[in-house]
PDB file of C-alpha atoms in Angstrom:
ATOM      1  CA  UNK A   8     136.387  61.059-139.266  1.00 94.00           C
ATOM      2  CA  UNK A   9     135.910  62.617-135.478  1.00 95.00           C
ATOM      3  CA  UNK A  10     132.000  61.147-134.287  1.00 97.00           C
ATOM      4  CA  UNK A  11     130.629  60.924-131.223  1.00 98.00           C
ATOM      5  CA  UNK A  12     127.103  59.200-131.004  1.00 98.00           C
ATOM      6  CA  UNK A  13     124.927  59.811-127.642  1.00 98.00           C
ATOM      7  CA  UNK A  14     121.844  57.541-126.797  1.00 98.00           C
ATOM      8  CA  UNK A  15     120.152  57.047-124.224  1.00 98.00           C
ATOM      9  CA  UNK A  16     117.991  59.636-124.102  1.00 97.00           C
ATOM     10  CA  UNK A  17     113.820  59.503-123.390  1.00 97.00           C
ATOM     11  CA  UNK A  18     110.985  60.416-121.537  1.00 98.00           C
ATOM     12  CA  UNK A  19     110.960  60.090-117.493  1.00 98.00           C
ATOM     13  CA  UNK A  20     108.551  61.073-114.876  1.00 98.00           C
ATOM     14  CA  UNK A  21     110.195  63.440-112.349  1.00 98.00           C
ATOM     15  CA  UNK A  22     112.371  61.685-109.507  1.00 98.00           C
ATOM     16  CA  UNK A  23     113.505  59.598-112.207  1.00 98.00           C
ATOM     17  CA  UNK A  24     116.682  58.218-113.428  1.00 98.00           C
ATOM     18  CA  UNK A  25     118.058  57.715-116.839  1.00 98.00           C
ATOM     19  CA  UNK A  26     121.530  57.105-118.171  1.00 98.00           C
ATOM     20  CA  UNK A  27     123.392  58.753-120.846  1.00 98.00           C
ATOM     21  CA  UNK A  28     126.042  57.380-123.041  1.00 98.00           C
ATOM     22  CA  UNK A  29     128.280  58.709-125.790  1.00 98.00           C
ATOM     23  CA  UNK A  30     130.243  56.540-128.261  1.00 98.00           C
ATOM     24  CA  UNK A  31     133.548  57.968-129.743  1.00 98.00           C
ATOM     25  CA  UNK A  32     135.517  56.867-133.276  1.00 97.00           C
ATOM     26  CA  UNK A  33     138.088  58.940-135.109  1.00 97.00           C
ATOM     27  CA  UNK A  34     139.930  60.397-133.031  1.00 95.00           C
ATOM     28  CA  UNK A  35     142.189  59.292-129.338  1.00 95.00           C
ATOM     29  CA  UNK A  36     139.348  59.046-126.559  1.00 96.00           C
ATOM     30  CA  UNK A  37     142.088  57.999-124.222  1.00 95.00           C
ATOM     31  CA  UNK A  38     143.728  61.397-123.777  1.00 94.00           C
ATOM     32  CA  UNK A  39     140.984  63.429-124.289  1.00 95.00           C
ATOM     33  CA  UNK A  40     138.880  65.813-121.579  1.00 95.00           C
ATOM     34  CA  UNK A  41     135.409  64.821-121.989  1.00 96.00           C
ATOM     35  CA  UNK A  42     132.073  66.811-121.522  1.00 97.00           C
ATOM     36  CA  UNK A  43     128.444  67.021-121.424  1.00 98.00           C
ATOM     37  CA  UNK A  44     126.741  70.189-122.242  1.00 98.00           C
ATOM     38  CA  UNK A  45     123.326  70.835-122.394  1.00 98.00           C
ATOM     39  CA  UNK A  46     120.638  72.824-124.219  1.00 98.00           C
ATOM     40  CA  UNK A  47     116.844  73.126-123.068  1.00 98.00           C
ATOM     41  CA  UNK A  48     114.673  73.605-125.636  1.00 97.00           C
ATOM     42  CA  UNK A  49     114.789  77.280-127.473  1.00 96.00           C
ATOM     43  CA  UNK A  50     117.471  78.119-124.653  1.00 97.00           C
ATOM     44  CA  UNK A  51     121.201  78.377-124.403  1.00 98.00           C
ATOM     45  CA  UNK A  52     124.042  76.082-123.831  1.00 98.00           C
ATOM     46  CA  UNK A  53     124.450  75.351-120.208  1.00 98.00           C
ATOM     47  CA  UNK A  54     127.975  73.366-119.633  1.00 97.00           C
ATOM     48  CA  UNK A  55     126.915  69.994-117.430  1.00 98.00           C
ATOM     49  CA  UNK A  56     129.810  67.936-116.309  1.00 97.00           C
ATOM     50  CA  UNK A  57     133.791  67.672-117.028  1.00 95.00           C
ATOM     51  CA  UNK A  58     135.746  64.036-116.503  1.00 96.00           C
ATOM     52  CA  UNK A  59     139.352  64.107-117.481  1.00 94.00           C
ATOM     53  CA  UNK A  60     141.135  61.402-119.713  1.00 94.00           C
ATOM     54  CA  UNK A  61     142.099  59.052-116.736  1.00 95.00           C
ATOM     55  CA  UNK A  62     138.417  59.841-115.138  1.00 95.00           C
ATOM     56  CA  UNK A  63     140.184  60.260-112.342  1.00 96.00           C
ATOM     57  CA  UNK A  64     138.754  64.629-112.146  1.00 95.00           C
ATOM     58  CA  UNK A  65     135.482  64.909-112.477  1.00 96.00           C
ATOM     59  CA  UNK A  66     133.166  68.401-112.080  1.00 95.00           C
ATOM     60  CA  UNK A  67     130.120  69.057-112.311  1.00 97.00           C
ATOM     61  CA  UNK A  68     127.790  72.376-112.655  1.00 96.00           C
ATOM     62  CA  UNK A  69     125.746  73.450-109.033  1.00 96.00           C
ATOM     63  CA  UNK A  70     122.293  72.616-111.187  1.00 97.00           C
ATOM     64  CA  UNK A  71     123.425  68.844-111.056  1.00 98.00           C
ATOM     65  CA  UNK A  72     125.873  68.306-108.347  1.00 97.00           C
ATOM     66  CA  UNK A  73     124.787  65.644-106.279  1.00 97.00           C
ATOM     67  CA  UNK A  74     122.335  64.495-108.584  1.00 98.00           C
ATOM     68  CA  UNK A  75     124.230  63.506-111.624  1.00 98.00           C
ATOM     69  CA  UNK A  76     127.824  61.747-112.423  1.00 98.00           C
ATOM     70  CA  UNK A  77     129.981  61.568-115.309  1.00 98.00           C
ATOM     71  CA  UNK A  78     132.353  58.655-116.573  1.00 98.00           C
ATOM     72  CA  UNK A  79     134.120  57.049-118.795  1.00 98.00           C
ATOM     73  CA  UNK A  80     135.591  53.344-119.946  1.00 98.00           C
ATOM     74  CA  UNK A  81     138.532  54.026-122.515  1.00 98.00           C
ATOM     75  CA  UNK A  82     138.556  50.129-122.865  1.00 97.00           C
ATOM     76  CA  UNK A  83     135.158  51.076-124.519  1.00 98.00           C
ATOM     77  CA  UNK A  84     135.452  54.533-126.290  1.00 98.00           C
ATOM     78  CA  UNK A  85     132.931  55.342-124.301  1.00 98.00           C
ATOM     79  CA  UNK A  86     131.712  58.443-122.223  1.00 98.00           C
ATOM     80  CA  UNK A  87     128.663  57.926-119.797  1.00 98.00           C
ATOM     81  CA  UNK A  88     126.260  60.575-117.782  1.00 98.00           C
ATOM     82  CA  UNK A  89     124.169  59.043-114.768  1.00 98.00           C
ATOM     83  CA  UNK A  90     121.131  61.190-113.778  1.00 98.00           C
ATOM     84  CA  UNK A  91     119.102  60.770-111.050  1.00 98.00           C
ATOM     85  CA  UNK A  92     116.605  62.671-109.264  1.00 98.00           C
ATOM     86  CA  UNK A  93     115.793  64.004-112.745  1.00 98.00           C
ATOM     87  CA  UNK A  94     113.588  67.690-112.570  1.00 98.00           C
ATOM     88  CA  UNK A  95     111.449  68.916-115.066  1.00 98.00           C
ATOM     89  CA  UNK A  96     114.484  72.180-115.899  1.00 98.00           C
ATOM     90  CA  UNK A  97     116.889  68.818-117.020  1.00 98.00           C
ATOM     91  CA  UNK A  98     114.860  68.559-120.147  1.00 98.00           C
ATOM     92  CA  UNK A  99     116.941  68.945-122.697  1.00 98.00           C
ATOM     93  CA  UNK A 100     119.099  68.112-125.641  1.00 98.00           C
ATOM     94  CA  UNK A 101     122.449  66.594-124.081  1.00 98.00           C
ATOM     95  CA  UNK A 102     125.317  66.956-126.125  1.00 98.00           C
ATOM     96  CA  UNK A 103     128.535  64.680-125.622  1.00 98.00           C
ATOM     97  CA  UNK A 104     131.821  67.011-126.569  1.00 98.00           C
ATOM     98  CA  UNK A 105     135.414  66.533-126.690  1.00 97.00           C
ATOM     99  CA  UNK A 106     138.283  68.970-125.480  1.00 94.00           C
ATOM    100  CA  UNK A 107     141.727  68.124-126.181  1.00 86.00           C
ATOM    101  CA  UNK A 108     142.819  68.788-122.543  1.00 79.00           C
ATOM    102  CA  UNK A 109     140.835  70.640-119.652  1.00 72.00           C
ATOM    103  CA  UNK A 110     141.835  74.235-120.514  1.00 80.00           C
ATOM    104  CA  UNK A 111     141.055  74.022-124.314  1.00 90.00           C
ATOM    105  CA  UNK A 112     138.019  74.872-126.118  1.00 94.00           C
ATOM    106  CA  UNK A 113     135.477  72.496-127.394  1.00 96.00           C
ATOM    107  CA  UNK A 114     136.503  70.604-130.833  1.00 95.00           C
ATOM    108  CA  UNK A 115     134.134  67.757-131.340  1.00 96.00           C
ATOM    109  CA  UNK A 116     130.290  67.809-130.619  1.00 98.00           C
ATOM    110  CA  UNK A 117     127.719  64.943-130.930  1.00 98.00           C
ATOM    111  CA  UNK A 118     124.384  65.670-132.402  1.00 97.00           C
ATOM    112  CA  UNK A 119     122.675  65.167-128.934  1.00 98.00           C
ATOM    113  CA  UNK A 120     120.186  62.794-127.070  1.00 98.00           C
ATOM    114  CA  UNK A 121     116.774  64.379-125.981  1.00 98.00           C
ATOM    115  CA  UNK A 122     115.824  64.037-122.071  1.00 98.00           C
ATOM    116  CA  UNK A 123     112.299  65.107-121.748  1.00 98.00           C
ATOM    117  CA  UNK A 124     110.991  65.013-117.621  1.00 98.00           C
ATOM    118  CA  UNK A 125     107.384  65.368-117.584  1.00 96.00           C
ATOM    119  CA  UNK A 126     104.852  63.475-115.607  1.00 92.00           C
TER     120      UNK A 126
ATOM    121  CA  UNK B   4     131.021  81.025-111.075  1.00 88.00           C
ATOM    122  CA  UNK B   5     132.440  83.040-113.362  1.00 95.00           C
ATOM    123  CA  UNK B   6     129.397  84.726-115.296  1.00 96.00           C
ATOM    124  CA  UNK B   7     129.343  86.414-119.451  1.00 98.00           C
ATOM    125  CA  UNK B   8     127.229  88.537-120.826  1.00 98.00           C
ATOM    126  CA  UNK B   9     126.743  89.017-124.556  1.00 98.00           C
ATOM    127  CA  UNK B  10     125.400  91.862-126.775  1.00 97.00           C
ATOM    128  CA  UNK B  11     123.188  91.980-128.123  1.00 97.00           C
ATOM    129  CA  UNK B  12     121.134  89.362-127.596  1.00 97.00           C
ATOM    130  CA  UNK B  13     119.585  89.735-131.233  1.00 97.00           C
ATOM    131  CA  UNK B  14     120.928  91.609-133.953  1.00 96.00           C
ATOM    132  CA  UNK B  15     119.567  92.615-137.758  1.00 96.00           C
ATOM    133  CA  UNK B  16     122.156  92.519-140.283  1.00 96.00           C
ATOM    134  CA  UNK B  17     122.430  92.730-144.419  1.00 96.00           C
ATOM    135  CA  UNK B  18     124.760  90.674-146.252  1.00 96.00           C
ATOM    136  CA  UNK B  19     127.841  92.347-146.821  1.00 96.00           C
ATOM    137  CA  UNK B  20     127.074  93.840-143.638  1.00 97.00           C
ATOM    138  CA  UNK B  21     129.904  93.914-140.246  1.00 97.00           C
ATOM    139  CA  UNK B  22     129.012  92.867-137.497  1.00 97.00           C
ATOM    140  CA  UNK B  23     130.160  92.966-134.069  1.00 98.00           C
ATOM    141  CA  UNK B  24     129.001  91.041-131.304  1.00 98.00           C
ATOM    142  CA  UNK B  25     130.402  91.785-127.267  1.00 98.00           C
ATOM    143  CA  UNK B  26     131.202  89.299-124.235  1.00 98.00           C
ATOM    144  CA  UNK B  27     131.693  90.493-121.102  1.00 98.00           C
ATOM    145  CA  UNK B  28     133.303  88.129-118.629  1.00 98.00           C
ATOM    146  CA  UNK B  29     132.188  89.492-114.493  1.00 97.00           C
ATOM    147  CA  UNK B  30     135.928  88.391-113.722  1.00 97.00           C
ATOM    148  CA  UNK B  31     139.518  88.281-115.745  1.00 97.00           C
ATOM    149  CA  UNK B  32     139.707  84.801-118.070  1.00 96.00           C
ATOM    150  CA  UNK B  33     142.902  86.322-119.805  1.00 95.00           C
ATOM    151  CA  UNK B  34     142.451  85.276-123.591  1.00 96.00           C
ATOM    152  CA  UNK B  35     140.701  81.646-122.380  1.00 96.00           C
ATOM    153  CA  UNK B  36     137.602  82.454-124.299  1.00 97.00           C
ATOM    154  CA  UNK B  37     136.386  80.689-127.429  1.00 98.00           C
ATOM    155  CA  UNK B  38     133.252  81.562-129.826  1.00 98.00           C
ATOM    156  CA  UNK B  39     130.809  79.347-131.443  1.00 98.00           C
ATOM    157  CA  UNK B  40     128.146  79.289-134.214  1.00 98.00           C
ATOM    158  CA  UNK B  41     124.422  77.040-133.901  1.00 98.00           C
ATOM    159  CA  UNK B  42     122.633  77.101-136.687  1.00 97.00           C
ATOM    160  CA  UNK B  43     118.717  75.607-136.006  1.00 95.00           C
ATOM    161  CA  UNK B  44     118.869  71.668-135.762  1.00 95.00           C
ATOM    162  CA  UNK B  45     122.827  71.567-135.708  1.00 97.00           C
ATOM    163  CA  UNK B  46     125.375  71.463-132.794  1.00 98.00           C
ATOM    164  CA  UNK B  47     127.667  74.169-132.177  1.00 98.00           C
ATOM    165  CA  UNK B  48     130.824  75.047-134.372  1.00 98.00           C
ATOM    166  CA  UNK B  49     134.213  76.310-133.079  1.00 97.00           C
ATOM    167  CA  UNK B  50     135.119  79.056-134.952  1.00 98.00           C
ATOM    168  CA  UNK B  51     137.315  81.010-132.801  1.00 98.00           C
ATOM    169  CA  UNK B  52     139.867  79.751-129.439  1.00 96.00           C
ATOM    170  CA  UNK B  53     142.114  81.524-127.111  1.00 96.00           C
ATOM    171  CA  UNK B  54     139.896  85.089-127.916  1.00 97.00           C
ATOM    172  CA  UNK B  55     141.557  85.383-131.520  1.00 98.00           C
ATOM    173  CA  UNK B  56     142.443  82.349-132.698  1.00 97.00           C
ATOM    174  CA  UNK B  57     140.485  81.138-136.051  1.00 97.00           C
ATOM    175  CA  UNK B  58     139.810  77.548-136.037  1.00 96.00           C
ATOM    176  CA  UNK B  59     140.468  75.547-138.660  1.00 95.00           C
ATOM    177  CA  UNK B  60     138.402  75.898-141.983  1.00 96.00           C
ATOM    178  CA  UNK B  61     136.767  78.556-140.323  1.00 98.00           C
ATOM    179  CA  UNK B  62     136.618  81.689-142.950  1.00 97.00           C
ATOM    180  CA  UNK B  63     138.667  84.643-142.991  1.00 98.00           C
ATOM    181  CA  UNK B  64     135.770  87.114-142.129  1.00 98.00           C
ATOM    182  CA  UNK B  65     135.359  86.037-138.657  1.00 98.00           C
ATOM    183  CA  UNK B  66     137.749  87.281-136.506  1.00 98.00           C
ATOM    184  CA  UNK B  67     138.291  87.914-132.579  1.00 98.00           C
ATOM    185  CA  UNK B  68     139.856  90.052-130.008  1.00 98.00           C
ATOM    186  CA  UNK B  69     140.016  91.256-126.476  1.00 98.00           C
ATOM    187  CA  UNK B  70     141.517  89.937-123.289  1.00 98.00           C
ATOM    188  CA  UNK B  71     140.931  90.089-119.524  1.00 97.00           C
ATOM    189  CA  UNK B  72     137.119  91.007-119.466  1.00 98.00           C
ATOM    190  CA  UNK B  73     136.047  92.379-122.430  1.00 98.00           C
ATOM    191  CA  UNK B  74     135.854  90.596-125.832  1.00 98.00           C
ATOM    192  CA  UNK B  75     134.391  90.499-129.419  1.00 98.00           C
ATOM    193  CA  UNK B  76     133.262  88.357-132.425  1.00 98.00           C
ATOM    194  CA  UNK B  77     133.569  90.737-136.022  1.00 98.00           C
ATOM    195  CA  UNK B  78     132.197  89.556-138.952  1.00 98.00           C
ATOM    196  CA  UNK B  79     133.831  91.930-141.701  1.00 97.00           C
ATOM    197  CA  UNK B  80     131.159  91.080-144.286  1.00 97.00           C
ATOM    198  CA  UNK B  81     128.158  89.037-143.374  1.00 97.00           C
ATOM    199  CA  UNK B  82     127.430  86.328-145.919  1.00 96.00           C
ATOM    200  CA  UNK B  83     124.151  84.049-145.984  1.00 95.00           C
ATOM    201  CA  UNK B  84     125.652  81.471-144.143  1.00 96.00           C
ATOM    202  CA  UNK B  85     126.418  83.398-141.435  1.00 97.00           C
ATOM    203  CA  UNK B  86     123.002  84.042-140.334  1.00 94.00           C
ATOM    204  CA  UNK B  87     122.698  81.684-136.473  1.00 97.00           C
ATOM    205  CA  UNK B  88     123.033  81.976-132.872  1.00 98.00           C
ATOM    206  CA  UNK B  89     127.042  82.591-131.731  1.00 98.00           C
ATOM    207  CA  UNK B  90     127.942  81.968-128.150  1.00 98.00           C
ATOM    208  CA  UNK B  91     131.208  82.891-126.279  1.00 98.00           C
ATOM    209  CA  UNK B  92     132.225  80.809-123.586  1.00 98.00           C
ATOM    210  CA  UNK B  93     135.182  80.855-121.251  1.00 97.00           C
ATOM    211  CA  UNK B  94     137.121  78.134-120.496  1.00 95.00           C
ATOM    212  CA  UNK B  95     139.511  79.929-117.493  1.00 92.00           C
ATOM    213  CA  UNK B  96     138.051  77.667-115.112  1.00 89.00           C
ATOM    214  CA  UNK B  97     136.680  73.978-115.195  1.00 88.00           C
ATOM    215  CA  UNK B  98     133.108  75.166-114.753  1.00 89.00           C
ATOM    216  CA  UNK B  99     132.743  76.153-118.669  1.00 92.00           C
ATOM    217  CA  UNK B 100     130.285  79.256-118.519  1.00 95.00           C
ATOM    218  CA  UNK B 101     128.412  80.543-121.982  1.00 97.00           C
ATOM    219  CA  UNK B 102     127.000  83.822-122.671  1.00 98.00           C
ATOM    220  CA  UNK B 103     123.520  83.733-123.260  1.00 98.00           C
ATOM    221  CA  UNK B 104     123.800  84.083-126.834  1.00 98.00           C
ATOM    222  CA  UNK B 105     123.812  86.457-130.190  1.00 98.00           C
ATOM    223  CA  UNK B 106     120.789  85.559-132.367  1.00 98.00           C
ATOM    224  CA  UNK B 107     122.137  87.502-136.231  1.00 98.00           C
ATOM    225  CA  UNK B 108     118.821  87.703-138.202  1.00 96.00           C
ATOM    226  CA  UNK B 109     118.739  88.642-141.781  1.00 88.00           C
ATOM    227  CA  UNK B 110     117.243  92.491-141.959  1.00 87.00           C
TER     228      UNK B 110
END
């Protein structure tokens, strides 16, 4: 069975930093595009970051460029988002999701990790 | 970026009712568009890939077309499950761009 677990997420004053992470079973991690997508609450989904299976590609949407990075350790099954400078428009539910390659469609979705930046 | 724009943004529907929902991409994506479902609470569902392919599981009702700019989501006969949010999004270039959204409420 595909899951993939995020934690990490909390309350943080703005200017603050928090880190992400994203645990994956089930299915091969290794070779898969990897993604964090974003919903604020009562809003739409707002595509975040993109790393590619080697982590050597990474992009990023102009909201967090510069302020936020993506990674990964396949030793680990693991997917990871940095975010610094954190502004109150980042709260959100972060969603960690899985696409087989970097032109395919989204397959797998997590359940999410609330980010909340208030004072 | 390349922007899309669904419509409605909320639409009232009966069971047994179909429905068509519209995504309009501002540039050419060719088929590299994919729909979802959110219901309250839940993460997002695949249902549809490459603008008319079903996913997996997903039921016979739903069904997709268009290419280049224009697309749609048709549900031939709306059931009680089907009542959520659906989002297109196109996946042409890296930057993964949703439409804003189709809310189907029950009428």
């Amino acid at each position: 069975e595909v899951q993939l677990v995020e934690s990490g997420g909390g309350v943080v004053q703005p200017g603050g930093s928090l880190r992400l992470s994203c645990a994956a079973s089930g299915f091969n991690f290794d070779v898969s595009t990897m993604h964090w997508v974003r919903q604020a609450p009562g809003k739409g989904l707002e595509w975040v970051s993109l790393i590619s299976w080697d982590g050597d590609s990474t992009y990023y949407a102009d909201s967090v460029r510069g302020r936020f990075t993506i990674s990964r350790d396949n030793s680990k099954n693991s997917l990871y988002l940095q975010m610094n400078r954190l502004r109150a428009e980042d709260t959100a539910l972060y969603y960690c999701v899985r696409s087989t390659a970097s032109y395919y469609p989204f397959d797998y979705w997590g359940q999410g990790t609330l980010v909340t930046v208030s004072p | 970026d390349i922007q899309m724009t669904q419509s409605p943004s909320t639409l009232s529907a009966s069971v047994g009712d179909r429905v068509t929902i519209t995504c309009r991409a501002s540039q050419s994506i060719n088929r590299w568009l994919a729909w979802y479902q959110q219901k309250p609470g839940k993460a997002p569902k695949l249902l549809i890939y490459k603008a008319s392919n079903l996913e997996s599981g997903v039921p016979l009702r739903f069904s997709g077309s268009g290419s280049g700019t224009e697309f749609t989501l048709t549900i031939s006969s709306l059931q009680p499950d089907d009542f959520a949010t659906y989002y297109c999004q196109q996946y042409n270039t890296y930057s993964r761009t949703f439409g804003q959204g189709t809310k189907v409420e029950i009428k």
